[in-house]
Amino acid sequence: YPVIGIRPTIDGRRGCLKVRESLEEQTMNMAKSAAKLFTENLDREISAGVSLYGPHRDDIKILINDKDARSFASQGQQRSVVLSLKLAEAEIFRDTFGETPVLILDDVFSELDPQRQKYVVSHFTNRQVFITCCDEENLVHTQGLDVKVERLEQIRKDLSWE
């Protein structure tokens, strides 16, 4: 499968995260196979009322050190993979549109070890990030950043939800 992106692991440790397309065999030669596939199945797609084939229907395979992350990665590693993709997506958005997107991350630190937490936080400079977490100790790595901590109980009082 062709490699479509290589990034260092989220924790800065040795290793490499590779993102590869997992195209089905008949679409490996994309231009030729896709055109044939679309032509042969045009009536089926019209009947279905949706596109049945194409890159929007494809999955990607995530590899960590050449092993399938879905099968071999721990929950922390899988969380790191998702964060790597989210951070990459934010970089692509910034490079494409010239604006840094706001990141909204739910319980992002829960399954990350302290080294990964610190590495993730190092990517929060010069951007606005909203984070939810269940354990305030997870915010220890945000020291030195412009951080405002809001507690749900206080927000509920301020908004008169209680």
mmCIF file of C-alpha atoms in Angstrom:
data_model
loop_
_atom_site.group_PDB
_atom_site.id
_atom_site.type_symbol
_atom_site.label_atom_id
_atom_site.label_comp_id
_atom_site.label_asym_id
_atom_site.label_seq_id
_atom_site.Cartn_x
_atom_site.Cartn_y
_atom_site.Cartn_z
ATOM 1 C CA TYR A 1 0.000 0.000 0.000
ATOM 2 C CA PRO A 2 1.302 3.507 -0.686
ATOM 3 C CA VAL A 3 2.332 5.530 2.367
ATOM 4 C CA ILE A 4 0.326 8.764 2.458
ATOM 5 C CA GLY A 5 1.997 10.287 5.507
ATOM 6 C CA ILE A 6 4.713 9.660 8.049
ATOM 7 C CA ARG A 7 4.796 11.459 11.391
ATOM 8 C CA PRO A 8 6.869 11.007 14.531
ATOM 9 C CA THR A 9 5.037 9.308 17.357
ATOM 10 C CA ILE A 10 3.016 11.605 19.633
ATOM 11 C CA ASP A 11 5.295 11.043 22.624
ATOM 12 C CA GLY A 12 8.529 11.907 20.830
ATOM 13 C CA ARG A 13 9.863 8.415 21.477
ATOM 14 C CA ARG A 14 11.670 6.364 18.913
ATOM 15 C CA GLY A 15 9.304 4.912 16.404
ATOM 16 C CA CYS A 16 7.276 6.077 13.507
ATOM 17 C CA LEU A 17 3.583 6.401 12.844
ATOM 18 C CA LYS A 18 2.683 5.656 9.241
ATOM 19 C CA VAL A 19 -0.674 6.259 7.667
ATOM 20 C CA ARG A 20 -1.351 4.125 4.638
ATOM 21 C CA GLU A 21 -4.278 3.823 2.330
ATOM 22 C CA SER A 22 -5.902 0.411 2.459
ATOM 23 C CA LEU A 23 -7.455 0.408 -0.982
ATOM 24 C CA GLU A 24 -9.112 -2.718 -2.250
ATOM 25 C CA GLU A 25 -7.177 -4.673 -4.840
ATOM 26 C CA GLN A 26 -9.272 -3.522 -7.848
ATOM 27 C CA THR A 27 -8.579 0.151 -7.086
ATOM 28 C CA MET A 28 -4.819 -0.031 -6.536
ATOM 29 C CA ASN A 29 -4.151 1.454 -9.939
ATOM 30 C CA MET A 30 -6.456 4.325 -9.051
ATOM 31 C CA ALA A 31 -7.105 6.192 -12.276
ATOM 32 C CA LYS A 32 -7.556 3.177 -14.526
ATOM 33 C CA SER A 33 -9.355 0.909 -12.087
ATOM 34 C CA ALA A 34 -11.632 3.644 -10.756
ATOM 35 C CA ALA A 35 -12.759 4.696 -14.216
ATOM 36 C CA LYS A 36 -13.540 1.079 -15.113
ATOM 37 C CA LEU A 37 -15.318 0.509 -11.795
ATOM 38 C CA PHE A 38 -17.445 3.646 -12.159
ATOM 39 C CA THR A 39 -18.359 2.825 -15.752
ATOM 40 C CA GLU A 40 -19.296 -0.790 -15.015
ATOM 41 C CA ASN A 41 -21.407 0.169 -11.996
ATOM 42 C CA LEU A 42 -23.063 3.362 -13.175
ATOM 43 C CA ASP A 43 -26.553 1.813 -13.288
ATOM 44 C CA ARG A 44 -26.099 0.333 -9.795
ATOM 45 C CA GLU A 45 -25.042 3.705 -8.385
ATOM 46 C CA ILE A 46 -27.947 5.476 -10.054
ATOM 47 C CA SER A 47 -30.362 2.891 -8.642
ATOM 48 C CA ALA A 48 -28.841 3.173 -5.183
ATOM 49 C CA GLY A 49 -28.887 6.972 -5.336
ATOM 50 C CA VAL A 50 -25.397 7.155 -3.794
ATOM 51 C CA SER A 51 -21.788 6.745 -4.855
ATOM 52 C CA LEU A 52 -20.875 3.155 -4.041
ATOM 53 C CA TYR A 53 -17.193 3.398 -4.940
ATOM 54 C CA GLY A 54 -14.385 5.895 -4.548
ATOM 55 C CA PRO A 55 -11.937 7.297 -2.014
ATOM 56 C CA HIS A 56 -14.753 8.516 0.262
ATOM 57 C CA ARG A 57 -15.710 4.853 0.817
ATOM 58 C CA ASP A 58 -12.161 3.749 1.646
ATOM 59 C CA ASP A 59 -10.583 3.113 5.037
ATOM 60 C CA ILE A 60 -7.054 3.970 6.035
ATOM 61 C CA LYS A 61 -4.727 1.608 7.812
ATOM 62 C CA ILE A 62 -2.668 3.111 10.626
ATOM 63 C CA LEU A 63 0.678 1.463 11.322
ATOM 64 C CA ILE A 64 2.980 1.978 14.298
ATOM 65 C CA ASN A 65 6.429 0.569 13.587
ATOM 66 C CA ASP A 66 4.885 -1.385 10.690
ATOM 67 C CA LYS A 67 2.195 -3.040 12.879
ATOM 68 C CA ASP A 68 -1.530 -2.430 12.470
ATOM 69 C CA ALA A 69 -2.503 -0.018 15.263
ATOM 70 C CA ARG A 70 -6.042 -1.375 15.388
ATOM 71 C CA SER A 71 -4.772 -4.815 16.418
ATOM 72 C CA PHE A 72 -1.487 -4.169 18.211
ATOM 73 C CA ALA A 73 -1.617 -0.712 19.800
ATOM 74 C CA SER A 74 -2.500 -0.127 23.446
ATOM 75 C CA GLN A 75 -5.377 2.222 24.291
ATOM 76 C CA GLY A 76 -2.840 4.962 25.035
ATOM 77 C CA GLN A 77 -1.145 4.405 21.692
ATOM 78 C CA GLN A 78 -4.500 4.440 19.896
ATOM 79 C CA ARG A 79 -5.390 7.691 21.666
ATOM 80 C CA SER A 80 -1.991 9.059 20.599
ATOM 81 C CA VAL A 81 -2.708 8.111 16.988
ATOM 82 C CA VAL A 82 -6.031 9.968 17.052
ATOM 83 C CA LEU A 83 -4.358 13.020 18.586
ATOM 84 C CA SER A 84 -1.605 12.924 15.953
ATOM 85 C CA LEU A 85 -4.218 12.906 13.214
ATOM 86 C CA LYS A 86 -6.179 15.746 14.875
ATOM 87 C CA LEU A 87 -3.036 17.875 15.247
ATOM 88 C CA ALA A 88 -2.069 17.143 11.633
ATOM 89 C CA GLU A 89 -5.580 18.068 10.511
ATOM 90 C CA ALA A 90 -5.277 21.390 12.383
ATOM 91 C CA GLU A 91 -1.915 22.078 10.709
ATOM 92 C CA ILE A 92 -3.360 21.341 7.265
ATOM 93 C CA PHE A 93 -6.302 23.645 7.990
ATOM 94 C CA ARG A 94 -3.946 26.424 9.124
ATOM 95 C CA ASP A 95 -1.693 26.002 6.090
ATOM 96 C CA THR A 96 -4.663 25.911 3.707
ATOM 97 C CA PHE A 97 -6.803 28.731 5.123
ATOM 98 C CA GLY A 98 -4.247 30.840 6.985
ATOM 99 C CA GLU A 99 -6.117 30.584 10.292
ATOM 100 C CA THR A 100 -5.433 28.354 13.253
ATOM 101 C CA PRO A 101 -8.522 26.341 14.181
ATOM 102 C CA VAL A 102 -9.815 26.044 17.724
ATOM 103 C CA LEU A 103 -9.226 22.542 19.073
ATOM 104 C CA ILE A 104 -11.904 20.883 21.223
ATOM 105 C CA LEU A 105 -10.580 17.760 22.926
ATOM 106 C CA ASP A 106 -12.706 15.620 25.220
ATOM 107 C CA ASP A 107 -10.907 13.762 28.026
ATOM 108 C CA VAL A 108 -7.721 13.857 25.979
ATOM 109 C CA PHE A 109 -5.311 12.927 28.791
ATOM 110 C CA SER A 110 -7.152 10.009 30.390
ATOM 111 C CA GLU A 111 -5.210 7.175 28.763
ATOM 112 C CA LEU A 112 -1.912 8.925 28.131
ATOM 113 C CA ASP A 113 1.170 8.499 30.284
ATOM 114 C CA PRO A 114 2.819 11.704 31.608
ATOM 115 C CA GLN A 115 5.391 11.798 28.796
ATOM 116 C CA ARG A 116 2.670 11.670 26.115
ATOM 117 C CA GLN A 117 0.587 14.252 28.013
ATOM 118 C CA LYS A 118 3.548 16.639 28.071
ATOM 119 C CA TYR A 119 4.228 16.081 24.370
ATOM 120 C CA VAL A 120 0.587 16.763 23.466
ATOM 121 C CA VAL A 121 0.520 19.967 25.532
ATOM 122 C CA SER A 122 3.680 21.172 23.763
ATOM 123 C CA HIS A 123 1.526 21.464 20.604
ATOM 124 C CA PHE A 124 -0.996 23.782 22.275
ATOM 125 C CA THR A 125 1.083 26.962 22.013
ATOM 126 C CA ASN A 126 -0.265 29.763 19.843
ATOM 127 C CA ARG A 127 -3.701 28.207 19.544
ATOM 128 C CA GLN A 128 -6.966 28.102 21.446
ATOM 129 C CA VAL A 129 -7.762 24.695 22.931
ATOM 130 C CA PHE A 130 -10.763 23.561 24.962
ATOM 131 C CA ILE A 131 -10.084 20.432 27.002
ATOM 132 C CA THR A 132 -12.373 18.441 29.237
ATOM 133 C CA CYS A 133 -10.871 16.153 31.832
ATOM 134 C CA CYS A 134 -11.999 14.231 34.872
ATOM 135 C CA ASP A 135 -8.759 14.555 36.828
ATOM 136 C CA GLU A 136 -7.336 18.032 37.383
ATOM 137 C CA GLU A 137 -3.906 16.457 37.982
ATOM 138 C CA ASN A 138 -3.786 15.833 34.239
ATOM 139 C CA LEU A 139 -3.446 19.588 33.743
ATOM 140 C CA VAL A 140 -0.034 19.693 35.470
ATOM 141 C CA HIS A 141 1.694 19.803 32.068
ATOM 142 C CA THR A 142 -0.117 23.001 31.105
ATOM 143 C CA GLN A 143 1.981 25.057 33.545
ATOM 144 C CA GLY A 144 3.613 27.954 31.758
ATOM 145 C CA LEU A 145 0.782 28.230 29.250
ATOM 146 C CA ASP A 146 -2.027 30.768 29.377
ATOM 147 C CA VAL A 147 -4.606 28.396 30.887
ATOM 148 C CA LYS A 148 -7.971 29.068 32.449
ATOM 149 C CA VAL A 149 -9.547 26.202 34.383
ATOM 150 C CA GLU A 150 -13.315 26.160 34.750
ATOM 151 C CA ARG A 151 -15.115 23.652 36.920
ATOM 152 C CA LEU A 152 -18.436 22.275 35.734
ATOM 153 C CA GLU A 153 -20.083 23.043 39.055
ATOM 154 C CA GLN A 154 -19.150 26.720 38.738
ATOM 155 C CA ILE A 155 -20.293 26.890 35.120
ATOM 156 C CA ARG A 156 -23.641 25.380 36.105
ATOM 157 C CA LYS A 157 -24.054 27.982 38.872
ATOM 158 C CA ASP A 158 -23.046 30.831 36.586
ATOM 159 C CA LEU A 159 -25.567 29.689 33.980
ATOM 160 C CA SER A 160 -28.208 28.836 36.601
ATOM 161 C CA TRP A 161 -28.409 25.187 35.530
ATOM 162 C CA GLU A 162 -28.775 24.070 39.128
#
